Short mmCIF file of C-alpha atoms in Angstrom, two decimals:
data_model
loop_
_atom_site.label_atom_id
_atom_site.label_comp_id
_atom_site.label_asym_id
_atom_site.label_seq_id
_atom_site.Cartn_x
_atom_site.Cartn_y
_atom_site.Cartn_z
CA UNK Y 1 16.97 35.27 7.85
CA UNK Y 2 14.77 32.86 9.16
CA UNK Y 3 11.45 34.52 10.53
CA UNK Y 4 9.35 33.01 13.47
CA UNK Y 5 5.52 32.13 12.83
CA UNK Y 6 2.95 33.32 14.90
CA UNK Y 7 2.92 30.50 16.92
CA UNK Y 8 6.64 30.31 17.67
CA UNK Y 9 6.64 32.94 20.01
CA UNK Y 10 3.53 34.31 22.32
CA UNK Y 11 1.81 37.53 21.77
CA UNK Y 12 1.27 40.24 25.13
CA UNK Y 13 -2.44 39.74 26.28
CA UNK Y 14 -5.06 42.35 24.91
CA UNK Y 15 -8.31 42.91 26.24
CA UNK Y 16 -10.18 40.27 24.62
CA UNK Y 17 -11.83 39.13 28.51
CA UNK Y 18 -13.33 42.65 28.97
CA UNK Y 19 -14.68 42.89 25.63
CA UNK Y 20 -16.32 39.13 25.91
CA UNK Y 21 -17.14 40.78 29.64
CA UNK Y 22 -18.95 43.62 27.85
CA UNK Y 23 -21.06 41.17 25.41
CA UNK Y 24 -21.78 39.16 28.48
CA UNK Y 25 -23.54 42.40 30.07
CA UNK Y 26 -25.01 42.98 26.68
CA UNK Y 27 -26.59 39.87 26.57
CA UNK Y 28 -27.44 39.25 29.52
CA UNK Y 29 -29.19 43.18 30.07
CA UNK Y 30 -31.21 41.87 26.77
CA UNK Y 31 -32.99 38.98 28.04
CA UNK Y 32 -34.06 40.86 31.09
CA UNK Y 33 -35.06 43.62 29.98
CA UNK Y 34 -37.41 41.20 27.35
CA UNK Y 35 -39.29 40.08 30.63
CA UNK Y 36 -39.00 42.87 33.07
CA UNK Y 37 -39.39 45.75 33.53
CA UNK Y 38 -35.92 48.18 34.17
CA UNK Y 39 -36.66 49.24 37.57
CA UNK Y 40 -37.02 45.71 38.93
CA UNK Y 41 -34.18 44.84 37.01
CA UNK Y 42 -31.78 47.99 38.59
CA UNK Y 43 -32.97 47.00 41.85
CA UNK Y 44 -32.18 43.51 41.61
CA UNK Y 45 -28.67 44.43 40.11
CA UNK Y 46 -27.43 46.55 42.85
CA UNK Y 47 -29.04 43.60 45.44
CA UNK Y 48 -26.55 40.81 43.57
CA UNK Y 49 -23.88 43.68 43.71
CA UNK Y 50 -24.17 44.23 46.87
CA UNK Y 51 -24.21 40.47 48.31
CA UNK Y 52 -21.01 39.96 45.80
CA UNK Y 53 -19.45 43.16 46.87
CA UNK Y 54 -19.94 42.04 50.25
CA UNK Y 55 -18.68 38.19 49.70
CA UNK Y 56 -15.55 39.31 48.29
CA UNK Y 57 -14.94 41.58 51.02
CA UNK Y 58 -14.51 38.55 53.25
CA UNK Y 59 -12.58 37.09 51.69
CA UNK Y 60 -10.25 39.99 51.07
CA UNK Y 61 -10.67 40.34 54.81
CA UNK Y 62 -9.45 36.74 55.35
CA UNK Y 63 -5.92 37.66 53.36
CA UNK Y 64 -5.26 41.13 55.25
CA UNK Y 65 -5.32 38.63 58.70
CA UNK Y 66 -2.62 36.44 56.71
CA UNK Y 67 -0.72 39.88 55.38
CA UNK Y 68 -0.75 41.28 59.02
CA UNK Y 69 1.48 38.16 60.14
CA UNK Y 70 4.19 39.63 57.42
CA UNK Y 71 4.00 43.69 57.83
CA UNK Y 72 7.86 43.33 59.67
CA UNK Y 73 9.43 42.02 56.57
CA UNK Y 74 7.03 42.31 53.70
CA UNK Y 75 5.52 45.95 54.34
CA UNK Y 76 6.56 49.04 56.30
CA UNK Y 77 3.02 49.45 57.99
CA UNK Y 78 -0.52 47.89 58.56
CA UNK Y 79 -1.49 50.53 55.41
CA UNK Y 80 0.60 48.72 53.11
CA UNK Y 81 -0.65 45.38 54.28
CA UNK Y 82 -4.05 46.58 53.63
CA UNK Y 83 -3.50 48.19 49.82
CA UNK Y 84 -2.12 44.67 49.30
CA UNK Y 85 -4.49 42.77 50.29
CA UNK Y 86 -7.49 45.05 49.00
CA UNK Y 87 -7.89 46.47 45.43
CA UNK Y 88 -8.87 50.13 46.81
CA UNK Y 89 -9.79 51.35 43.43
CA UNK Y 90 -12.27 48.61 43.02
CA UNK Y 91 -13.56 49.46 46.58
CA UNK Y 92 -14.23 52.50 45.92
CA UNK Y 93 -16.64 52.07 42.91
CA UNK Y 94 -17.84 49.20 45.34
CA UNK Y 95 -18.76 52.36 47.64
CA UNK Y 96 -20.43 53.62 44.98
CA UNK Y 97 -22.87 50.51 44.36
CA UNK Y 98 -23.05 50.67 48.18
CA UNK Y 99 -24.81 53.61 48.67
CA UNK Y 100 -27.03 53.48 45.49
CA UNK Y 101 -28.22 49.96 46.85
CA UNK Y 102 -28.84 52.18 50.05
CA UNK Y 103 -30.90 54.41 48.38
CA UNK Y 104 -33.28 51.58 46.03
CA UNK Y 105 -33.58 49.32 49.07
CA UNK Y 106 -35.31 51.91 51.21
CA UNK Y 107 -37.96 52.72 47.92
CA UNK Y 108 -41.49 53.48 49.38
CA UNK Y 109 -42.14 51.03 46.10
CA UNK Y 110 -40.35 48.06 47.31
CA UNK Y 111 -42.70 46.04 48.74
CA UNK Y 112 -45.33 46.47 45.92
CA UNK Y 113 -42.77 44.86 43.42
CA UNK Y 114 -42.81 40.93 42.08
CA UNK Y 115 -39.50 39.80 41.98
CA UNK Y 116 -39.00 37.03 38.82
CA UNK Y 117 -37.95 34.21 40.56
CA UNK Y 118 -37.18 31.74 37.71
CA UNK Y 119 -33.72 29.92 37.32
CA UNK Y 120 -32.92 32.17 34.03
CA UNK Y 121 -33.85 34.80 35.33
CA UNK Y 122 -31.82 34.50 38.64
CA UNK Y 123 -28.91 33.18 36.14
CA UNK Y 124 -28.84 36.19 33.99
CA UNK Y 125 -28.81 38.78 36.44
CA UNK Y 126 -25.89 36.64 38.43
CA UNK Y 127 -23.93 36.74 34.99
CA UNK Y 128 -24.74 40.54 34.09
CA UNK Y 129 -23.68 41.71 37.75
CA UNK Y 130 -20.01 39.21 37.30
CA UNK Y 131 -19.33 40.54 33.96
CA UNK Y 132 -19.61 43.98 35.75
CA UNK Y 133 -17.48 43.30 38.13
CA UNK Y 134 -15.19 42.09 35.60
CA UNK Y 135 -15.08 45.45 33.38
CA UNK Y 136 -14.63 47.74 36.51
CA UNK Y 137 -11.44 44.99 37.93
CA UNK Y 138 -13.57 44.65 40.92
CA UNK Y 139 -12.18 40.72 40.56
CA UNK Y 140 -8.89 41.38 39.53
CA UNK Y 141 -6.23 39.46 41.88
CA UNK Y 142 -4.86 41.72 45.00
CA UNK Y 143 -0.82 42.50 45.21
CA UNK Y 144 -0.96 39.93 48.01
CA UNK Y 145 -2.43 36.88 46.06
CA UNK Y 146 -0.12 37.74 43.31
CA UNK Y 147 2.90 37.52 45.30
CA UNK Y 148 1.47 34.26 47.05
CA UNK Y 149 0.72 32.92 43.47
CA UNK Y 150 4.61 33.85 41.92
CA UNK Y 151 6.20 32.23 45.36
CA UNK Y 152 4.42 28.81 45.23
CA UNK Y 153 5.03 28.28 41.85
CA UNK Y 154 8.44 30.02 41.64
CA UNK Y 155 7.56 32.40 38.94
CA UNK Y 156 9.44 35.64 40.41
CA UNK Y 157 12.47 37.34 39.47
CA UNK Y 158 14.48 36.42 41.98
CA UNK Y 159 13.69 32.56 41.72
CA UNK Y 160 14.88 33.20 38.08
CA UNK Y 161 18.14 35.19 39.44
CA UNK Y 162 18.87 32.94 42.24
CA UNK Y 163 19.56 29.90 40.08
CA UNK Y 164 20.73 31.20 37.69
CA UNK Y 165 23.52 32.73 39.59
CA UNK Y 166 23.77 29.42 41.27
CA UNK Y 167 24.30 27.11 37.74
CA UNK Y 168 26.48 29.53 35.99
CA UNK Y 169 28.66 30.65 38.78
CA UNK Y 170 28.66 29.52 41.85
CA UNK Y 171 28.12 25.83 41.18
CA UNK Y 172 31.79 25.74 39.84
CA UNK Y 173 33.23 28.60 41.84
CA UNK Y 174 32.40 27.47 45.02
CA UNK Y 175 34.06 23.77 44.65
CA UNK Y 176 37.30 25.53 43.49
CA UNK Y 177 37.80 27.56 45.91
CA UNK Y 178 39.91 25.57 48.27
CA UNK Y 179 42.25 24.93 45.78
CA UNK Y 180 43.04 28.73 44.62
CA UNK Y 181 43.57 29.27 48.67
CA UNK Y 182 46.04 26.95 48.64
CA UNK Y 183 47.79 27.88 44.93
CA UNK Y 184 48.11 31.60 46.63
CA UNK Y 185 49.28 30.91 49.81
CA UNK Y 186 52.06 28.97 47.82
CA UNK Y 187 52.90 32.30 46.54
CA UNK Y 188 51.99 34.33 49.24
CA UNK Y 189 52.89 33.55 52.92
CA UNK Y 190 51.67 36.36 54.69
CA UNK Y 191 48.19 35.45 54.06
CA UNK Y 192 47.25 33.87 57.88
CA UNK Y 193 45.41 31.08 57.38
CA UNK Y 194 42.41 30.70 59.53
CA UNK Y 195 40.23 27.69 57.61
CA UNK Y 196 37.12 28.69 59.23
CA UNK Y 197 37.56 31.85 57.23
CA UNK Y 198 38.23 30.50 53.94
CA UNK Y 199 34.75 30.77 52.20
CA UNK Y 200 33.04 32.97 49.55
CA UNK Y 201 30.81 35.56 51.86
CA UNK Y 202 28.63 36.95 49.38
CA UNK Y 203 27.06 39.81 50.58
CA UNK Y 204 23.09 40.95 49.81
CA UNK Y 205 22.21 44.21 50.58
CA UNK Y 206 18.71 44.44 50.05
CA UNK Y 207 18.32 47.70 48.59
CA UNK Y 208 20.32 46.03 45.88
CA UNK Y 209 22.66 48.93 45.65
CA UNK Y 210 25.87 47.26 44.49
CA UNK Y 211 29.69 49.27 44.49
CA UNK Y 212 32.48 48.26 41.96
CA UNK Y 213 34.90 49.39 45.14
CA UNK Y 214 34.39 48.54 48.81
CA UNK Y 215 37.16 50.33 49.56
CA UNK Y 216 34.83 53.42 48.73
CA UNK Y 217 31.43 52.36 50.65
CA UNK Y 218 33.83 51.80 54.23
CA UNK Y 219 37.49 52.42 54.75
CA UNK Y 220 37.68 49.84 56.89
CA UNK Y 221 37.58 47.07 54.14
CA UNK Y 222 40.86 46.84 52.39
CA UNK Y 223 41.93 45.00 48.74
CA UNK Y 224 44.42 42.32 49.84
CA UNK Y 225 44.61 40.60 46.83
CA UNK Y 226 43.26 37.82 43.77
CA UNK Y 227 43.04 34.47 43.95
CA UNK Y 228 44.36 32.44 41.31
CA UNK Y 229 42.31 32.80 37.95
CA UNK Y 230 40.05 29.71 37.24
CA UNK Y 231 39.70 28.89 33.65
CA UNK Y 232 36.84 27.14 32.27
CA UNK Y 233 35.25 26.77 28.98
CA UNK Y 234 31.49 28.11 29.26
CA UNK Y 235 29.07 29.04 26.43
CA UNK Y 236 31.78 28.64 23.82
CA UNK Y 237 34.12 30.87 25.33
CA UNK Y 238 37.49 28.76 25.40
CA UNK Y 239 39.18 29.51 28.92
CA UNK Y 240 36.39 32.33 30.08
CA UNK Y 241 38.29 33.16 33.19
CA UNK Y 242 36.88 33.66 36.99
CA UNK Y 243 38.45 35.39 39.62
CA UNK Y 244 37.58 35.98 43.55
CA UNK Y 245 39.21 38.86 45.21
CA UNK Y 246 40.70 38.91 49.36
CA UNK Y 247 40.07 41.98 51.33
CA UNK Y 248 41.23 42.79 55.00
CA UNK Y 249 38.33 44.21 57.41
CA UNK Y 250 39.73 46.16 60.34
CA UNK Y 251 37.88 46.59 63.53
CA UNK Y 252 37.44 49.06 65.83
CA UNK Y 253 40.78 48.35 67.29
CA UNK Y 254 42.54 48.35 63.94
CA UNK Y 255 43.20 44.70 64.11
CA UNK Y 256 42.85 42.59 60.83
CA UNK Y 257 40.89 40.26 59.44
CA UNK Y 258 40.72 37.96 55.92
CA UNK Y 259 38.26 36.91 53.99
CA UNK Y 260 36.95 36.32 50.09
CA UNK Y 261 34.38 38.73 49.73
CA UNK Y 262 31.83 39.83 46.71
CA UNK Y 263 28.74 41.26 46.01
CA UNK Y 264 25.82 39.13 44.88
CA UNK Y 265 26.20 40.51 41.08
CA UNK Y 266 21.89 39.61 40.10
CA UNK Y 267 21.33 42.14 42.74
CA UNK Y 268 21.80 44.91 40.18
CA UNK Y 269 19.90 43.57 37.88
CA UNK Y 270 16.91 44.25 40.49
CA UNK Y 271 18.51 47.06 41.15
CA UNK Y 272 18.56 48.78 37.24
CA UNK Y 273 15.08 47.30 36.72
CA UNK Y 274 13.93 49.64 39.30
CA UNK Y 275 15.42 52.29 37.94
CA UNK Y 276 13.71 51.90 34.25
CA UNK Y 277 10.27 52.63 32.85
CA UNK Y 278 9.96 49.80 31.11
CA UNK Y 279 10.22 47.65 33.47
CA UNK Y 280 7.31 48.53 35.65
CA UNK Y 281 9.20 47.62 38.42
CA UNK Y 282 8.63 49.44 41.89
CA UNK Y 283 11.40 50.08 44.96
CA UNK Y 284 8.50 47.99 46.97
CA UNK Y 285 8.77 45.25 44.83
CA UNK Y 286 12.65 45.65 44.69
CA UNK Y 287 13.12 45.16 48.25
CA UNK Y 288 10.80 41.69 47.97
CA UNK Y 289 12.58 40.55 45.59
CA UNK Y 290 16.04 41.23 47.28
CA UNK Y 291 14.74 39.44 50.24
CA UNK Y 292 13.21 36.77 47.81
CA UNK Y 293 16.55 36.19 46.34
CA UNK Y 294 18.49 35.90 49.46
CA UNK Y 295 15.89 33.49 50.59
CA UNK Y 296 16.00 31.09 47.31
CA UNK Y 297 19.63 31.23 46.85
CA UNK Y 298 20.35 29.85 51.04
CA UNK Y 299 17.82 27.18 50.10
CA UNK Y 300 19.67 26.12 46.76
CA UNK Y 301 23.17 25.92 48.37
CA UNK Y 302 22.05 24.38 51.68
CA UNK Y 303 20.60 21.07 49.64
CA UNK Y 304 23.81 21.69 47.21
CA UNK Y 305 26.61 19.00 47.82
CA UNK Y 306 28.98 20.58 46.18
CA UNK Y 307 29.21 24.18 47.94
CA UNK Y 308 28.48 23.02 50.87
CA UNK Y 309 31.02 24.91 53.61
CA UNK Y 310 32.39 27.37 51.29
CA UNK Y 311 29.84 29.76 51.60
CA UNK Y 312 28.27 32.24 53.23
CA UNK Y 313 25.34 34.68 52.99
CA UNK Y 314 25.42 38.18 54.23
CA UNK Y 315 21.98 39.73 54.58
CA UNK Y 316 21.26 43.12 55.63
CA UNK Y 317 19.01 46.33 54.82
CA UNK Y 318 21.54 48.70 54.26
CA UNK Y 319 19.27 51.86 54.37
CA UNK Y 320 18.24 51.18 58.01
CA UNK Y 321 21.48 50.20 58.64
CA UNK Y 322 23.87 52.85 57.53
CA UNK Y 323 21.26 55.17 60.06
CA UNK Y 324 22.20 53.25 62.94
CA UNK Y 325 25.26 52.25 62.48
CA UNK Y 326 27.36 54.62 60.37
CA UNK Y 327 29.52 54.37 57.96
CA UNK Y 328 31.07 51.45 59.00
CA UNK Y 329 27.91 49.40 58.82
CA UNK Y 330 29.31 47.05 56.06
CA UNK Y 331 32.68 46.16 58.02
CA UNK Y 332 30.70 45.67 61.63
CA UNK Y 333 28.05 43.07 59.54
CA UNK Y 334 31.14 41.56 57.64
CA UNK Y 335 33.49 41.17 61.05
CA UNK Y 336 30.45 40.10 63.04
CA UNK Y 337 30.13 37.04 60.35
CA UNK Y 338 33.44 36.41 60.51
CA UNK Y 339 33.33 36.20 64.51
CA UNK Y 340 29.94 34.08 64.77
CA UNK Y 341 32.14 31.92 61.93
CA UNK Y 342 35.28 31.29 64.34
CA UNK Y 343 32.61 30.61 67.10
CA UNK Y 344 30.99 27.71 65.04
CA UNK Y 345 34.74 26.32 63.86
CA UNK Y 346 35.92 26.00 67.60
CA UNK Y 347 36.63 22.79 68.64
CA UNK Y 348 35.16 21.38 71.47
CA UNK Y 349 36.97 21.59 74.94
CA UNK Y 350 39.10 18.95 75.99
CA UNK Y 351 36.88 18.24 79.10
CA UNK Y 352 33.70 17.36 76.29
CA UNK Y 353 35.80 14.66 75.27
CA UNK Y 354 34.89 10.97 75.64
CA UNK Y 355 37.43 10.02 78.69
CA UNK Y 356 36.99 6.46 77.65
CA UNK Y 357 39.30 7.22 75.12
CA UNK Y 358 42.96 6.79 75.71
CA UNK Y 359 46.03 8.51 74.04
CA UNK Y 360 46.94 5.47 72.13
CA UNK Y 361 43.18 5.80 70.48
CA UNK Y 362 42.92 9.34 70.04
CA UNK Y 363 45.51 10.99 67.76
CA UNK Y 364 44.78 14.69 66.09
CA UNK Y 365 47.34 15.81 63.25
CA UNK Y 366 48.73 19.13 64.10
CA UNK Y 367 49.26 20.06 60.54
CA UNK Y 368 47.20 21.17 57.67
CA UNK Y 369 47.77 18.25 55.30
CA UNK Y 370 46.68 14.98 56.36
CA UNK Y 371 49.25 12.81 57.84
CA UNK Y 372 49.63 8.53 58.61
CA UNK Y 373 48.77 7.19 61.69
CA UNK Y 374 51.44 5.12 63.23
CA UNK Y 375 50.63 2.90 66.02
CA UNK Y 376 52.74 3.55 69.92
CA UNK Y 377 55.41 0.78 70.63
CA UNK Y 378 55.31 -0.04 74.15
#
């Protein structure tokens, strides 16, 4: 067995900046206290804590105006917005150096004091106060600059879920999928065959909650059948085998309706994280993720070539959704796709037409396979 050096593969961070924090203070506490005495030094302490305490807070004020622009679809109130944006815990030992500065400011003795005013000085108590900061994660970065950090450099989950599901399924799926349509309606002829229908909808529920059987979350949503298998050999697997299942969605009316329909599999991935220890993963930062990965994955198959028009994405929050809508929630989002789908497929009426153009010029196919054009003898 081969065994990995040190170097090979990277340790978890320790604590190794809040112990060099700590010798900072240490340090820094030294030299002061060699030329002053400790109550000028406690009362110049909580005077630099105070004006950083304060500095901070602006600019933590600053993000919470940004934050409040997102409390709709990042956060479910302004209280959210604000724990994001704010490290409470570190405000509240803030509070602390608030009111102590409070107290030493208004000291009968104040006035009679000589404040050092020398560069090292200055520089030592501006390095003790930082460190402080440092130890008590007064400077730590908020949940909102975080979360602005991951997106900009594409470092979240879902960036990582998104493209992956995108290179090692849908990239070869999607392409394909015209082809199986036709191999089953070879072998099939009472599938109706509406074009604008024939894609992949992929649905994303954002609480992630994914069934094995539709069938079960709304009886209106029907197995019709498999497409074709596609073979492929992936990762040394010879012929690893993919297959993309037809349902039927009734209305309210009972009338039916055909489609290729799936679950965005990565989606329980989020899903089990949440539900394990380890993973330190919250239900909050599930449901920003889910929207996350809905939001990457749309952006990598619009600027794909190759899936382009055999997809598409079904977003919705299905625990706000199932309240107002029922148990039927899933088939009304699915038909109302498939509708707005139909809509966008319709060709243009005849009156929209360029009447320059003559029936010897303009000649539309009736059929589904492509056919010559032959000119009109006169």
């Amino acid at each position: 067995m081969v065994s990995l050096f040190a170097d090979d593969v990277p340790l978890p961070r320790g604590y190794t900046a809040i112990w060099s924090s700590i010798a900072v203070m240490f340090a820094s506490l030294t030299y002061l206290l060699f030329f002053t005495e400790i109550k000028v030094i406690v009362q110049q302490i909580m005077l630099q804590l105070f004006i950083s305490f304060l500095a901070v807070s602006m600019i933590r004020l600053c993000e919470f105006l940004e934050e409040c622009r997102h409390i709709p679809s990042r956060y479910k109130n302004g209280w959210m917005a604000l724990s994001a944006s704010f490290n409470l815990k570190g405000y509240g030992r803030g509070i602390i150096m608030f009111l102590l500065f409070y107290c030493i400011v208004y000291d009968s003795e104040i006035g009679r004091l000589n404040f050092p005013s020398s560069l090292a000085w200055q520089a030592n108590i501006c390095c003790f106060c930082y460190a402080l900061l440092k130890v008590f994660g007064f400077l730590d970065p908020t949940p909102a600059e975080i979360s602005e950090i991951c997106e900009k450099n594409k470092l979240n989950v879902a960036h990582g879920l998104a493209w992956s599901y995108y290179i090692g399924y849908l990239k070869f799926v999607l392409p394909n999928l015209e082809e199986g349509i036709k191999k089953y309606r070879c072998s099939d002829k009472n599938l109706p065959y509406y074009k604008e229908n024939w894609k992949l909808y992929i649905l994303i529920p954002f609480s992630c909650k994914i069934h094995d059987k539709l069938e079960k979350v709304d009886d209106r949503i029907e197995f019709f059948g498999n497409l074709p298998e596609l073979r492929i050999d992936k990762a040394g697997i010879k012929g690893r085998s993919y297959k993309n299942s037809i349902y039927t969605i009734y209305d309210q009316k009972n009338m039916p309706y055909h489609c290729i329909l799936e679950y965005a599999t990565p989606l329980r991935s989020l899903f089990e994280m949440s539900n394990d220890a380890t993973a330190a993963f919250s239900k909050e930062q599930r449901l920003e993720q889910a929207k996350l990965f809905y939001i990457t994955l749309e952006n990598i198959l619009d600027n794909s070539q190759e899936c382009t028009g055999y997809f598409r994405l079904i977003p919705y929050d299905d625990d706000v959704e199932e309240e107002n809508t029922g148990s039927h929630f899933v088939s009304t989002t699915i038909l109302k796709h498939l509708v707005q789908e139909r809509m966008e497929y319709t060709v243009p009426e005849q009156n929209t037409w360029d009447e320059t153009l003559t029936e010897d010029q303009l000649m539309i196919s009736r059929s589904d396979g492509p056919q010559t054009l032959q000119s009109i003898t006169h």
